[in-house]
Every structure is written in C-alpha cells, then in structure tokens.
Amino acid sequence: MTTFDRLADLVRRVPGGGRTFGAAAILLLAALPWLVQNDAVLDILTVAGLYVTLALSLNVIVGYAGLLNLGHAAFYAVGAYTYALLASPQHGIHISPWLLFPLSGLTAGAAGFCLGLPVLRLGGDYLAIVTLGFGEIARITLNNLGSFTNGPNGIANVDHPSLFGRDFGVEGAPYFWLVWTLAVLAILAMRRLEDSRIGRAWKAIREDELAAAAQGIPVTRLKLQAFALGAGLAGVCGACYAAKQGHVAPESFTFMESVTMLAMVVLGGLGTVAGPVVGAVTLSVLPFLLLGFETWRMLLFGAALVVMMLLRPQGLLGRRGGLAA
C-alpha cells in the first residue's frame, strides 16, 4: 500500500471525509485566481489542468485497456483544429465556442474509432508503431493542407468564448476555471468508470486478453470504446487549448507531446485516477521550477525519470506488483 493509499484510507475512515476533502479541494481551486496574483503562475496552473485531463484521457487507453498509444497528440490536434476551423476568420465561420467544445470531442472520438477499427487487432510494439505513425501523419497532413489549415503558419485570431456577455479574451482566470472544471469532471467520471462494468472489463482485457475473451467479454468492441473515449476527451482538451491560445499550428502537436502525456501517466501510475493527475501536475510545473538551470534541466529531468523507473517502476501512486487492479 502506497503512502497515498494510506492517506486516502484515512480520509475515508472519517465520516463524510472523502466528500469534505473533495469539496475543500474544489473550493480551493475556485478561489485560486483570487489568491494567485501572478499571471504567469496562473497560466502555468491552467496548463497543468489541461494536461491533467489529457493524461486522464490517455490513461483510459493505456492504463485501463492496456493499449500502448504513441500518437495521442493527433486526437488533441483534431479537437484543436475542429474548434479553430469553425471559430475563426480562416473560412469565415464563427460557430459558438460552447457548441464547439462537445463537437470537437465528437470529431476526435470519431477519429479514434476510425483508427481503432483496422489497428486494434494488433498489440504491443506493432500497435505502438501504428499509433506513432498516425500521430506523425496527422501533423504532416495539417502542415501540408495549404489554404484549408494555413499550413505551418496555423490558424490565428481564433474566437474566444464568452459567458453572460463577457468575452474571455486573454484574461487568465476564465480559462483557469474552464480548464479545471473540465479536469474535475474528468476525475469524477474516471472514478465512476474504473469501478463500473466497462472499467472492470477493460482491466480484464489489459491483464489477459485471451482469458477475457474466453469469459465472453467483447474484446474488440471494448477496445474501440476505450480508444474513442480517450480520443474524444483529448479532443475537448484541444478545443480548450485553441480557445485559450487564440492560435493553433501543427508544431504544437508533435511526437514529443505524445511522449510527454505518456510520461505523465507512467510517472503517476498506470490504471489509477490519482496517478495521472499527480504526474501531469508534476511534469507541467517542474520545467518552470527548473528555468534557472537551462543547461542542466533536461539532464536533471531525464535522471529523475531513470531513478523513478528503478525505484518505483509502477509509478508514484501505482501499486506494487503491476498495474492497479
């Protein structure tokens, strides 16, 4: 049992402790824009919240269903470009951002489903290579579509959301609340999902696909569901990114972005909910804490990951003996 598990168990032993702790955490998040007066710090925390949801979306595919995906940034890009193409001067279309958030998720989810149909019969290294190739194909395609996506220059002047007549513009607080609301909803959904019938079936497939199929579990269908759900959630994150930045370009969705997301999930602990959250926050904030060590930053970062894999290969919050059950 990890230290986190002991703390969580202690909280659960207190009557109403879990709900009280959760409510206190949500209230603290809601108050942070007033407590943090530094715009740069608030922007870092907003990026951390975006990566929390991205890590959770990848955890559905890698952590629960056991499918190694090295092209998750492609679904992130699909959501971002869906939003940018339909809410910018690029083609003169300006659909409401609040309609585009779910639409971006549906588009990315459909992309994940279509990719999954031909490739999910593969496994292990072969699946990793195919998803890696898909991620690079998506980026190169966006880079070479010319006037449709504006090529390497990307799409600028993307519409910002507005609420009750107030445009979000470039203010930090509205995007912080938007991103962390999505993150909290994703955390709550994952907590329910991991103990659901589908969640348990995903874990069975992850541990032994042949045994799961022998028990009557529809392996291919559940793999497709995991891929589509993870891709769809990444697409919503992409729409949030486009709305916040006001500009999208292919260079934001490289292979290294997919590797960063995977590192967050692995660092925190595959197959858990808290693990990807901790991993995402750690790897989002750590680079800014090491800004004074530009020469040594990547060396320190790499060394820390190597030590982590040697001492706790199951991740910070993972359980010993493999993935969380």
PDB file of C-alpha atoms in Angstrom:
ATOM      1  CA  MET A   1       0.000   0.000   0.000  1.00  0.00           C
ATOM      2  CA  THR A   2       1.397   3.397  -1.026  1.00  0.00           C
ATOM      3  CA  THR A   3       1.519   6.495   1.168  1.00  0.00           C
ATOM      4  CA  PHE A   4      -1.279   7.953  -0.952  1.00  0.00           C
ATOM      5  CA  ASP A   5      -3.410   4.844  -0.395  1.00  0.00           C
ATOM      6  CA  ARG A   6      -2.895   5.139   3.369  1.00  0.00           C
ATOM      7  CA  LEU A   7      -3.898   8.814   3.327  1.00  0.00           C
ATOM      8  CA  ALA A   8      -6.934   8.061   1.174  1.00  0.00           C
ATOM      9  CA  ASP A   9      -7.949   5.247   3.510  1.00  0.00           C
ATOM     10  CA  LEU A  10      -7.564   7.586   6.493  1.00  0.00           C
ATOM     11  CA  VAL A  11      -9.794  10.180   4.815  1.00  0.00           C
ATOM     12  CA  ARG A  12     -12.420   7.524   4.049  1.00  0.00           C
ATOM     13  CA  ARG A  13     -12.488   6.394   7.684  1.00  0.00           C
ATOM     14  CA  VAL A  14     -13.648   9.858   8.772  1.00  0.00           C
ATOM     15  CA  PRO A  15     -17.455  10.160   8.388  1.00  0.00           C
ATOM     16  CA  GLY A  16     -18.006  12.206   5.233  1.00  0.00           C
ATOM     17  CA  GLY A  17     -14.240  12.693   4.959  1.00  0.00           C
ATOM     18  CA  GLY A  18     -13.945  11.911   1.259  1.00  0.00           C
ATOM     19  CA  ARG A  19     -16.695  14.321   0.266  1.00  0.00           C
ATOM     20  CA  THR A  20     -15.396  17.002   2.620  1.00  0.00           C
ATOM     21  CA  PHE A  21     -11.885  16.682   1.210  1.00  0.00           C
ATOM     22  CA  GLY A  22     -13.186  16.819  -2.359  1.00  0.00           C
ATOM     23  CA  ALA A  23     -15.383  19.846  -1.672  1.00  0.00           C
ATOM     24  CA  ALA A  24     -12.473  21.643   0.016  1.00  0.00           C
ATOM     25  CA  ALA A  25     -10.197  20.917  -2.966  1.00  0.00           C
ATOM     26  CA  ILE A  26     -12.798  22.236  -5.426  1.00  0.00           C
ATOM     27  CA  LEU A  27     -13.329  25.406  -3.356  1.00  0.00           C
ATOM     28  CA  LEU A  28      -9.567  25.969  -3.220  1.00  0.00           C
ATOM     29  CA  LEU A  29      -9.323  25.588  -6.998  1.00  0.00           C
ATOM     30  CA  ALA A  30     -12.196  28.018  -7.489  1.00  0.00           C
ATOM     31  CA  ALA A  31     -10.514  30.602  -5.257  1.00  0.00           C
ATOM     32  CA  LEU A  32      -7.002  30.274  -6.728  1.00  0.00           C
ATOM     33  CA  PRO A  33      -7.380  33.049  -9.357  1.00  0.00           C
ATOM     34  CA  TRP A  34      -8.029  35.491  -6.498  1.00  0.00           C
ATOM     35  CA  LEU A  35      -5.310  34.035  -4.290  1.00  0.00           C
ATOM     36  CA  VAL A  36      -2.667  33.974  -7.053  1.00  0.00           C
ATOM     37  CA  GLN A  37      -1.933  37.482  -8.262  1.00  0.00           C
ATOM     38  CA  ASN A  38       0.864  36.470 -10.648  1.00  0.00           C
ATOM     39  CA  ASP A  39      -0.475  35.966 -14.198  1.00  0.00           C
ATOM     40  CA  ALA A  40       2.451  33.727 -15.163  1.00  0.00           C
ATOM     41  CA  VAL A  41       1.810  31.363 -12.233  1.00  0.00           C
ATOM     42  CA  LEU A  42      -1.889  31.256 -13.048  1.00  0.00           C
ATOM     43  CA  ASP A  43      -1.085  30.385 -16.669  1.00  0.00           C
ATOM     44  CA  ILE A  44       1.182  27.527 -15.515  1.00  0.00           C
ATOM     45  CA  LEU A  45      -1.598  26.175 -13.311  1.00  0.00           C
ATOM     46  CA  THR A  46      -4.020  26.417 -16.243  1.00  0.00           C
ATOM     47  CA  VAL A  47      -1.642  24.424 -18.447  1.00  0.00           C
ATOM     48  CA  ALA A  48      -1.305  21.888 -15.618  1.00  0.00           C
ATOM     49  CA  GLY A  49      -5.102  21.494 -15.521  1.00  0.00           C
ATOM     50  CA  LEU A  50      -5.186  20.931 -19.281  1.00  0.00           C
ATOM     51  CA  TYR A  51      -2.539  18.217 -19.001  1.00  0.00           C
ATOM     52  CA  VAL A  52      -4.434  16.589 -16.133  1.00  0.00           C
ATOM     53  CA  THR A  53      -7.374  15.941 -18.462  1.00  0.00           C
ATOM     54  CA  LEU A  54      -5.074  14.881 -21.300  1.00  0.00           C
ATOM     55  CA  ALA A  55      -3.283  12.413 -19.019  1.00  0.00           C
ATOM     56  CA  LEU A  56      -6.613  11.000 -17.831  1.00  0.00           C
ATOM     57  CA  SER A  57      -7.771  10.601 -21.433  1.00  0.00           C
ATOM     58  CA  LEU A  58      -4.608   8.675 -22.335  1.00  0.00           C
ATOM     59  CA  ASN A  59      -4.918   6.627 -19.141  1.00  0.00           C
ATOM     60  CA  VAL A  60      -8.232   5.234 -20.407  1.00  0.00           C
ATOM     61  CA  ILE A  61      -6.402   3.776 -23.423  1.00  0.00           C
ATOM     62  CA  VAL A  62      -3.052   2.820 -21.888  1.00  0.00           C
ATOM     63  CA  GLY A  63      -3.818   2.355 -18.205  1.00  0.00           C
ATOM     64  CA  TYR A  64      -7.245   0.721 -18.295  1.00  0.00           C
ATOM     65  CA  ALA A  65      -7.386  -1.055 -21.658  1.00  0.00           C
ATOM     66  CA  GLY A  66      -3.634  -1.730 -21.891  1.00  0.00           C
ATOM     67  CA  LEU A  67      -3.242  -0.313 -25.438  1.00  0.00           C
ATOM     68  CA  LEU A  68       0.085   1.450 -25.992  1.00  0.00           C
ATOM     69  CA  ASN A  69      -0.737   4.686 -27.833  1.00  0.00           C
ATOM     70  CA  LEU A  70       2.172   6.848 -29.016  1.00  0.00           C
ATOM     71  CA  GLY A  71       0.097   9.199 -31.159  1.00  0.00           C
ATOM     72  CA  HIS A  72      -2.321  10.723 -28.662  1.00  0.00           C
ATOM     73  CA  ALA A  73      -1.332  14.245 -29.702  1.00  0.00           C
ATOM     74  CA  ALA A  74      -3.120  13.605 -33.014  1.00  0.00           C
ATOM     75  CA  PHE A  75      -6.520  13.494 -31.264  1.00  0.00           C
ATOM     76  CA  TYR A  76      -5.542  16.610 -29.317  1.00  0.00           C
ATOM     77  CA  ALA A  77      -4.812  18.251 -32.695  1.00  0.00           C
ATOM     78  CA  VAL A  78      -8.115  17.102 -34.234  1.00  0.00           C
ATOM     79  CA  GLY A  79     -10.037  18.797 -31.413  1.00  0.00           C
ATOM     80  CA  ALA A  80      -7.967  21.982 -31.632  1.00  0.00           C
ATOM     81  CA  TYR A  81      -8.324  22.283 -35.406  1.00  0.00           C
ATOM     82  CA  THR A  82     -12.039  21.473 -35.339  1.00  0.00           C
ATOM     83  CA  TYR A  83     -12.509  24.409 -32.983  1.00  0.00           C
ATOM     84  CA  ALA A  84     -10.147  26.713 -34.917  1.00  0.00           C
ATOM     85  CA  LEU A  85     -11.615  25.991 -38.353  1.00  0.00           C
ATOM     86  CA  LEU A  86     -15.185  26.619 -37.158  1.00  0.00           C
ATOM     87  CA  ALA A  87     -14.484  29.662 -34.974  1.00  0.00           C
ATOM     88  CA  SER A  88     -12.059  31.881 -36.855  1.00  0.00           C
ATOM     89  CA  PRO A  89     -11.736  34.109 -39.937  1.00  0.00           C
ATOM     90  CA  GLN A  90      -9.920  31.264 -41.762  1.00  0.00           C
ATOM     91  CA  HIS A  91     -13.123  30.256 -43.574  1.00  0.00           C
ATOM     92  CA  GLY A  92     -15.392  32.968 -42.214  1.00  0.00           C
ATOM     93  CA  ILE A  93     -17.202  30.563 -39.873  1.00  0.00           C
ATOM     94  CA  HIS A  94     -17.954  31.633 -36.314  1.00  0.00           C
ATOM     95  CA  ILE A  95     -19.924  28.933 -34.512  1.00  0.00           C
ATOM     96  CA  SER A  96     -20.471  29.365 -30.758  1.00  0.00           C
ATOM     97  CA  PRO A  97     -17.474  28.036 -28.808  1.00  0.00           C
ATOM     98  CA  TRP A  98     -19.825  26.327 -26.339  1.00  0.00           C
ATOM     99  CA  LEU A  99     -21.160  24.190 -29.199  1.00  0.00           C
ATOM    100  CA  LEU A 100     -17.663  23.531 -30.496  1.00  0.00           C
ATOM    101  CA  PHE A 101     -16.329  22.048 -27.245  1.00  0.00           C
ATOM    102  CA  PRO A 102     -18.553  18.926 -27.460  1.00  0.00           C
ATOM    103  CA  LEU A 103     -18.328  18.902 -31.275  1.00  0.00           C
ATOM    104  CA  SER A 104     -14.518  18.819 -31.074  1.00  0.00           C
ATOM    105  CA  GLY A 105     -14.765  15.887 -28.676  1.00  0.00           C
ATOM    106  CA  LEU A 106     -17.123  14.024 -31.016  1.00  0.00           C
ATOM    107  CA  THR A 107     -14.851  14.662 -34.012  1.00  0.00           C
ATOM    108  CA  ALA A 108     -11.759  13.417 -32.179  1.00  0.00           C
ATOM    109  CA  GLY A 109     -13.711  10.454 -30.800  1.00  0.00           C
ATOM    110  CA  ALA A 110     -14.812   9.551 -34.331  1.00  0.00           C
ATOM    111  CA  ALA A 111     -11.166   9.771 -35.459  1.00  0.00           C
ATOM    112  CA  GLY A 112     -10.175   7.428 -32.637  1.00  0.00           C
ATOM    113  CA  PHE A 113     -12.940   4.997 -33.582  1.00  0.00           C
ATOM    114  CA  CYS A 114     -11.942   5.032 -37.260  1.00  0.00           C
ATOM    115  CA  LEU A 115      -8.284   4.468 -36.380  1.00  0.00           C
ATOM    116  CA  GLY A 116      -9.200   1.695 -33.976  1.00  0.00           C
ATOM    117  CA  LEU A 117     -11.249  -0.323 -36.470  1.00  0.00           C
ATOM    118  CA  PRO A 118      -8.266  -1.518 -38.553  1.00  0.00           C
ATOM    119  CA  VAL A 119      -5.460  -1.440 -35.964  1.00  0.00           C
ATOM    120  CA  LEU A 120      -6.817  -2.747 -32.657  1.00  0.00           C
ATOM    121  CA  ARG A 121      -6.293  -6.346 -33.695  1.00  0.00           C
ATOM    122  CA  LEU A 122      -2.611  -5.542 -33.350  1.00  0.00           C
ATOM    123  CA  GLY A 123      -0.894  -5.443 -29.997  1.00  0.00           C
ATOM    124  CA  GLY A 124       2.282  -4.472 -28.210  1.00  0.00           C
ATOM    125  CA  ASP A 125       5.041  -2.948 -30.330  1.00  0.00           C
ATOM    126  CA  TYR A 126       3.015  -3.183 -33.549  1.00  0.00           C
ATOM    127  CA  LEU A 127       0.173  -1.111 -32.126  1.00  0.00           C
ATOM    128  CA  ALA A 128       2.674   1.424 -30.748  1.00  0.00           C
ATOM    129  CA  ILE A 129       4.303   1.815 -34.179  1.00  0.00           C
ATOM    130  CA  VAL A 130       0.956   2.271 -35.949  1.00  0.00           C
ATOM    131  CA  THR A 131      -0.265   4.919 -33.471  1.00  0.00           C
ATOM    132  CA  LEU A 132       3.104   6.693 -33.679  1.00  0.00           C
ATOM    133  CA  GLY A 133       2.750   6.749 -37.460  1.00  0.00           C
ATOM    134  CA  PHE A 134      -0.814   8.061 -37.222  1.00  0.00           C
ATOM    135  CA  GLY A 135       0.333  10.915 -34.991  1.00  0.00           C
ATOM    136  CA  GLU A 136       3.027  11.943 -37.462  1.00  0.00           C
ATOM    137  CA  ILE A 137       0.687  11.557 -40.461  1.00  0.00           C
ATOM    138  CA  ALA A 138      -1.879  13.822 -38.771  1.00  0.00           C
ATOM    139  CA  ARG A 139       0.728  16.509 -38.044  1.00  0.00           C
ATOM    140  CA  ILE A 140       2.227  16.389 -41.549  1.00  0.00           C
ATOM    141  CA  THR A 141      -1.236  16.472 -43.122  1.00  0.00           C
ATOM    142  CA  LEU A 142      -2.173  19.584 -41.155  1.00  0.00           C
ATOM    143  CA  ASN A 143       1.152  21.080 -42.193  1.00  0.00           C
ATOM    144  CA  ASN A 144       0.516  20.486 -45.908  1.00  0.00           C
ATOM    145  CA  LEU A 145      -3.174  21.244 -46.384  1.00  0.00           C
ATOM    146  CA  GLY A 146      -2.359  24.737 -47.613  1.00  0.00           C
ATOM    147  CA  SER A 147      -5.222  27.210 -47.547  1.00  0.00           C
ATOM    148  CA  PHE A 148      -7.518  24.877 -45.619  1.00  0.00           C
ATOM    149  CA  THR A 149      -5.417  24.868 -42.423  1.00  0.00           C
ATOM    150  CA  ASN A 150      -2.981  27.656 -43.435  1.00  0.00           C
ATOM    151  CA  GLY A 151      -0.147  25.130 -43.389  1.00  0.00           C
ATOM    152  CA  PRO A 152       2.756  25.628 -40.971  1.00  0.00           C
ATOM    153  CA  ASN A 153       1.575  29.147 -40.100  1.00  0.00           C
ATOM    154  CA  GLY A 154      -1.505  27.727 -38.426  1.00  0.00           C
ATOM    155  CA  ILE A 155      -4.819  29.442 -37.790  1.00  0.00           C
ATOM    156  CA  ALA A 156      -4.770  32.786 -35.979  1.00  0.00           C
ATOM    157  CA  ASN A 157      -7.441  35.036 -34.456  1.00  0.00           C
ATOM    158  CA  VAL A 158      -9.414  32.081 -33.137  1.00  0.00           C
ATOM    159  CA  ASP A 159     -12.604  33.167 -31.343  1.00  0.00           C
ATOM    160  CA  HIS A 160     -12.513  33.256 -27.559  1.00  0.00           C
ATOM    161  CA  PRO A 161     -15.508  32.006 -25.538  1.00  0.00           C
ATOM    162  CA  SER A 162     -17.811  34.436 -23.779  1.00  0.00           C
ATOM    163  CA  LEU A 163     -20.176  33.935 -20.867  1.00  0.00           C
ATOM    164  CA  PHE A 164     -23.074  36.178 -19.843  1.00  0.00           C
ATOM    165  CA  GLY A 165     -21.921  38.736 -22.392  1.00  0.00           C
ATOM    166  CA  ARG A 166     -18.343  38.859 -21.089  1.00  0.00           C
ATOM    167  CA  ASP A 167     -15.650  37.814 -23.542  1.00  0.00           C
ATOM    168  CA  PHE A 168     -12.862  35.711 -22.030  1.00  0.00           C
ATOM    169  CA  GLY A 169     -10.296  37.488 -24.192  1.00  0.00           C
ATOM    170  CA  VAL A 170      -6.773  36.943 -22.897  1.00  0.00           C
ATOM    171  CA  GLU A 171      -7.658  37.012 -19.194  1.00  0.00           C
ATOM    172  CA  GLY A 172      -6.166  34.163 -17.184  1.00  0.00           C
ATOM    173  CA  ALA A 173      -8.908  33.472 -14.632  1.00  0.00           C
ATOM    174  CA  PRO A 174     -11.753  32.425 -17.007  1.00  0.00           C
ATOM    175  CA  TYR A 175      -9.558  29.856 -18.728  1.00  0.00           C
ATOM    176  CA  PHE A 176      -8.307  28.566 -15.384  1.00  0.00           C
ATOM    177  CA  TRP A 177     -11.902  27.944 -14.279  1.00  0.00           C
ATOM    178  CA  LEU A 178     -12.820  26.430 -17.673  1.00  0.00           C
ATOM    179  CA  VAL A 179      -9.849  24.041 -17.781  1.00  0.00           C
ATOM    180  CA  TRP A 180     -10.081  22.935 -14.156  1.00  0.00           C
ATOM    181  CA  THR A 181     -13.854  22.454 -14.386  1.00  0.00           C
ATOM    182  CA  LEU A 182     -13.177  20.041 -17.236  1.00  0.00           C
ATOM    183  CA  ALA A 183     -10.418  18.370 -15.191  1.00  0.00           C
ATOM    184  CA  VAL A 184     -12.641  17.918 -12.120  1.00  0.00           C
ATOM    185  CA  LEU A 185     -15.462  16.481 -14.241  1.00  0.00           C
ATOM    186  CA  ALA A 186     -12.975  14.098 -15.874  1.00  0.00           C
ATOM    187  CA  ILE A 187     -11.654  12.975 -12.476  1.00  0.00           C
ATOM    188  CA  LEU A 188     -15.170  12.319 -11.174  1.00  0.00           C
ATOM    189  CA  ALA A 189     -16.089  10.450 -14.359  1.00  0.00           C
ATOM    190  CA  MET A 190     -12.965   8.297 -14.174  1.00  0.00           C
ATOM    191  CA  ARG A 191     -13.638   7.434 -10.540  1.00  0.00           C
ATOM    192  CA  ARG A 192     -17.058   6.115 -11.534  1.00  0.00           C
ATOM    193  CA  LEU A 193     -15.762   4.472 -14.701  1.00  0.00           C
ATOM    194  CA  GLU A 194     -12.922   2.465 -13.148  1.00  0.00           C
ATOM    195  CA  ASP A 195     -15.319   0.530 -10.874  1.00  0.00           C
ATOM    196  CA  SER A 196     -18.044   0.177 -13.492  1.00  0.00           C
ATOM    197  CA  ARG A 197     -18.766  -2.939 -15.516  1.00  0.00           C
ATOM    198  CA  ILE A 198     -16.898  -1.484 -18.517  1.00  0.00           C
ATOM    199  CA  GLY A 199     -13.941  -0.439 -16.377  1.00  0.00           C
ATOM    200  CA  ARG A 200     -13.577  -3.913 -14.912  1.00  0.00           C
ATOM    201  CA  ALA A 201     -13.821  -5.420 -18.394  1.00  0.00           C
ATOM    202  CA  TRP A 202     -11.043  -3.110 -19.633  1.00  0.00           C
ATOM    203  CA  LYS A 203      -8.822  -4.237 -16.757  1.00  0.00           C
ATOM    204  CA  ALA A 204      -9.538  -7.873 -17.584  1.00  0.00           C
ATOM    205  CA  ILE A 205      -8.514  -7.259 -21.198  1.00  0.00           C
ATOM    206  CA  ARG A 206      -5.381  -5.474 -20.033  1.00  0.00           C
ATOM    207  CA  GLU A 207      -4.307  -8.326 -17.780  1.00  0.00           C
ATOM    208  CA  ASP A 208      -5.078 -11.229 -20.158  1.00  0.00           C
ATOM    209  CA  GLU A 209      -6.910 -10.657 -23.429  1.00  0.00           C
ATOM    210  CA  LEU A 210      -7.383 -14.343 -24.215  1.00  0.00           C
ATOM    211  CA  ALA A 211      -8.808 -15.103 -20.783  1.00  0.00           C
ATOM    212  CA  ALA A 212     -11.150 -12.107 -21.059  1.00  0.00           C
ATOM    213  CA  ALA A 213     -12.404 -13.289 -24.452  1.00  0.00           C
ATOM    214  CA  ALA A 214     -12.921 -16.798 -23.043  1.00  0.00           C
ATOM    215  CA  GLN A 215     -15.147 -15.298 -20.334  1.00  0.00           C
ATOM    216  CA  GLY A 216     -17.384 -13.762 -23.006  1.00  0.00           C
ATOM    217  CA  ILE A 217     -16.053 -10.191 -22.875  1.00  0.00           C
ATOM    218  CA  PRO A 218     -16.370  -8.484 -26.319  1.00  0.00           C
ATOM    219  CA  VAL A 219     -12.694  -7.544 -26.541  1.00  0.00           C
ATOM    220  CA  THR A 220     -12.678  -5.663 -29.871  1.00  0.00           C
ATOM    221  CA  ARG A 221     -15.773  -3.608 -29.049  1.00  0.00           C
ATOM    222  CA  LEU A 222     -14.446  -2.582 -25.631  1.00  0.00           C
ATOM    223  CA  LYS A 223     -11.057  -1.651 -27.101  1.00  0.00           C
ATOM    224  CA  LEU A 224     -12.839   0.583 -29.607  1.00  0.00           C
ATOM    225  CA  GLN A 225     -14.834   2.187 -26.805  1.00  0.00           C
ATOM    226  CA  ALA A 226     -11.647   2.897 -24.855  1.00  0.00           C
ATOM    227  CA  PHE A 227      -9.929   4.377 -27.900  1.00  0.00           C
ATOM    228  CA  ALA A 228     -12.930   6.530 -28.826  1.00  0.00           C
ATOM    229  CA  LEU A 229     -13.485   7.766 -25.257  1.00  0.00           C
ATOM    230  CA  GLY A 230      -9.823   8.650 -24.730  1.00  0.00           C
ATOM    231  CA  ALA A 231      -9.607  10.362 -28.117  1.00  0.00           C
ATOM    232  CA  GLY A 232     -12.839  12.293 -27.524  1.00  0.00           C
ATOM    233  CA  LEU A 233     -11.665  13.647 -24.176  1.00  0.00           C
ATOM    234  CA  ALA A 234      -8.355  14.677 -25.776  1.00  0.00           C
ATOM    235  CA  GLY A 235     -10.360  16.471 -28.477  1.00  0.00           C
ATOM    236  CA  VAL A 236     -12.202  18.555 -25.883  1.00  0.00           C
ATOM    237  CA  CYS A 237      -8.797  19.482 -24.407  1.00  0.00           C
ATOM    238  CA  GLY A 238      -7.673  20.526 -27.882  1.00  0.00           C
ATOM    239  CA  ALA A 239     -10.678  22.837 -28.190  1.00  0.00           C
ATOM    240  CA  CYS A 240      -9.850  24.391 -24.794  1.00  0.00           C
ATOM    241  CA  TYR A 241      -6.266  24.888 -25.946  1.00  0.00           C
ATOM    242  CA  ALA A 242      -7.371  26.611 -29.169  1.00  0.00           C
ATOM    243  CA  ALA A 243      -9.807  28.842 -27.289  1.00  0.00           C
ATOM    244  CA  LYS A 244      -7.155  29.861 -24.762  1.00  0.00           C
ATOM    245  CA  GLN A 245      -4.269  30.419 -27.168  1.00  0.00           C
ATOM    246  CA  GLY A 246      -6.262  32.019 -29.964  1.00  0.00           C
ATOM    247  CA  HIS A 247      -3.897  30.304 -32.403  1.00  0.00           C
ATOM    248  CA  VAL A 248      -3.148  26.716 -33.412  1.00  0.00           C
ATOM    249  CA  ALA A 249      -0.287  25.338 -35.505  1.00  0.00           C
ATOM    250  CA  PRO A 250       0.986  21.826 -36.326  1.00  0.00           C
ATOM    251  CA  GLU A 251       4.178  22.368 -34.303  1.00  0.00           C
ATOM    252  CA  SER A 252       2.114  22.224 -31.099  1.00  0.00           C
ATOM    253  CA  PHE A 253       1.172  18.572 -31.714  1.00  0.00           C
ATOM    254  CA  THR A 254       4.471  16.791 -32.259  1.00  0.00           C
ATOM    255  CA  PHE A 255       5.530  13.293 -31.234  1.00  0.00           C
ATOM    256  CA  MET A 256       7.193  14.763 -28.138  1.00  0.00           C
ATOM    257  CA  GLU A 257       3.787  15.989 -26.993  1.00  0.00           C
ATOM    258  CA  SER A 258       2.506  12.400 -27.093  1.00  0.00           C
ATOM    259  CA  VAL A 259       5.606  11.215 -25.209  1.00  0.00           C
ATOM    260  CA  THR A 260       5.060  13.889 -22.547  1.00  0.00           C
ATOM    261  CA  MET A 261       1.475  12.723 -21.996  1.00  0.00           C
ATOM    262  CA  LEU A 262       2.585   9.094 -21.747  1.00  0.00           C
ATOM    263  CA  ALA A 263       5.341  10.059 -19.282  1.00  0.00           C
ATOM    264  CA  MET A 264       2.741  11.768 -17.084  1.00  0.00           C
ATOM    265  CA  VAL A 265       0.605   8.638 -16.963  1.00  0.00           C
ATOM    266  CA  VAL A 266       3.533   6.293 -16.334  1.00  0.00           C
ATOM    267  CA  LEU A 267       5.129   8.571 -13.743  1.00  0.00           C
ATOM    268  CA  GLY A 268       1.938   8.878 -11.723  1.00  0.00           C
ATOM    269  CA  GLY A 269       0.834   5.268 -12.024  1.00  0.00           C
ATOM    270  CA  LEU A 270      -0.919   3.401 -14.834  1.00  0.00           C
ATOM    271  CA  GLY A 271      -4.508   2.366 -14.264  1.00  0.00           C
ATOM    272  CA  THR A 272      -5.189   4.785 -11.408  1.00  0.00           C
ATOM    273  CA  VAL A 273      -7.071   8.080 -11.291  1.00  0.00           C
ATOM    274  CA  ALA A 274      -4.844   9.998  -8.898  1.00  0.00           C
ATOM    275  CA  GLY A 275      -1.644   8.839 -10.642  1.00  0.00           C
ATOM    276  CA  PRO A 276      -2.104  10.694 -13.958  1.00  0.00           C
ATOM    277  CA  VAL A 277      -3.279  13.770 -12.039  1.00  0.00           C
ATOM    278  CA  VAL A 278      -0.105  13.846  -9.927  1.00  0.00           C
ATOM    279  CA  GLY A 279       2.079  13.001 -12.930  1.00  0.00           C
ATOM    280  CA  ALA A 280       0.522  15.735 -15.063  1.00  0.00           C
ATOM    281  CA  VAL A 281       0.856  18.422 -12.400  1.00  0.00           C
ATOM    282  CA  THR A 282       4.444  17.365 -11.626  1.00  0.00           C
ATOM    283  CA  LEU A 283       5.658  17.349 -15.223  1.00  0.00           C
ATOM    284  CA  SER A 284       3.773  20.560 -16.049  1.00  0.00           C
ATOM    285  CA  VAL A 285       5.170  22.564 -13.154  1.00  0.00           C
ATOM    286  CA  LEU A 286       8.666  21.045 -12.930  1.00  0.00           C
ATOM    287  CA  PRO A 287      10.066  22.634 -16.137  1.00  0.00           C
ATOM    288  CA  PHE A 288       9.175  26.105 -14.835  1.00  0.00           C
ATOM    289  CA  LEU A 289      10.797  25.374 -11.477  1.00  0.00           C
ATOM    290  CA  LEU A 290      13.996  24.470 -13.344  1.00  0.00           C
ATOM    291  CA  LEU A 291      14.077  27.587 -15.532  1.00  0.00           C
ATOM    292  CA  GLY A 292      17.247  28.737 -13.773  1.00  0.00           C
ATOM    293  CA  PHE A 293      19.022  25.555 -14.879  1.00  0.00           C
ATOM    294  CA  GLU A 294      18.561  25.726 -18.662  1.00  0.00           C
ATOM    295  CA  THR A 295      21.847  23.911 -19.326  1.00  0.00           C
ATOM    296  CA  TRP A 296      21.105  21.089 -16.918  1.00  0.00           C
ATOM    297  CA  ARG A 297      17.316  20.996 -16.995  1.00  0.00           C
ATOM    298  CA  MET A 298      16.853  18.120 -19.476  1.00  0.00           C
ATOM    299  CA  LEU A 299      19.681  16.147 -17.847  1.00  0.00           C
ATOM    300  CA  LEU A 300      18.085  16.527 -14.410  1.00  0.00           C
ATOM    301  CA  PHE A 301      14.676  15.670 -15.822  1.00  0.00           C
ATOM    302  CA  GLY A 302      15.980  12.529 -17.542  1.00  0.00           C
ATOM    303  CA  ALA A 303      17.949  11.433 -14.474  1.00  0.00           C
ATOM    304  CA  ALA A 304      14.862  11.859 -12.288  1.00  0.00           C
ATOM    305  CA  LEU A 305      12.818   9.635 -14.620  1.00  0.00           C
ATOM    306  CA  VAL A 306      15.545   6.959 -14.662  1.00  0.00           C
ATOM    307  CA  VAL A 307      15.716   6.946 -10.843  1.00  0.00           C
ATOM    308  CA  MET A 308      11.944   6.806 -10.736  1.00  0.00           C
ATOM    309  CA  MET A 309      11.813   3.772 -13.019  1.00  0.00           C
ATOM    310  CA  LEU A 310      14.467   1.999 -10.931  1.00  0.00           C
ATOM    311  CA  LEU A 311      12.924   2.678  -7.528  1.00  0.00           C
ATOM    312  CA  ARG A 312       9.200   2.730  -8.349  1.00  0.00           C
ATOM    313  CA  PRO A 313       8.571   1.230 -11.792  1.00  0.00           C
ATOM    314  CA  GLN A 314       4.842   1.094 -11.012  1.00  0.00           C
ATOM    315  CA  GLY A 315       4.713   4.905 -10.715  1.00  0.00           C
ATOM    316  CA  LEU A 316       4.355   7.302  -7.807  1.00  0.00           C
ATOM    317  CA  LEU A 317       0.857   6.146  -6.884  1.00  0.00           C
ATOM    318  CA  GLY A 318       0.833   2.748  -8.567  1.00  0.00           C
ATOM    319  CA  ARG A 319       0.588  -0.465  -6.607  1.00  0.00           C
ATOM    320  CA  ARG A 320       3.465  -2.872  -6.330  1.00  0.00           C
ATOM    321  CA  GLY A 321       3.247  -5.993  -8.403  1.00  0.00           C
ATOM    322  CA  GLY A 322       1.941  -4.328 -11.549  1.00  0.00           C
ATOM    323  CA  LEU A 323      -0.918  -2.131 -12.595  1.00  0.00           C
ATOM    324  CA  ALA A 324      -3.666  -1.146 -10.250  1.00  0.00           C
ATOM    325  CA  ALA A 325      -6.380  -3.727 -10.063  1.00  0.00           C
TER     326      ALA A 325
END
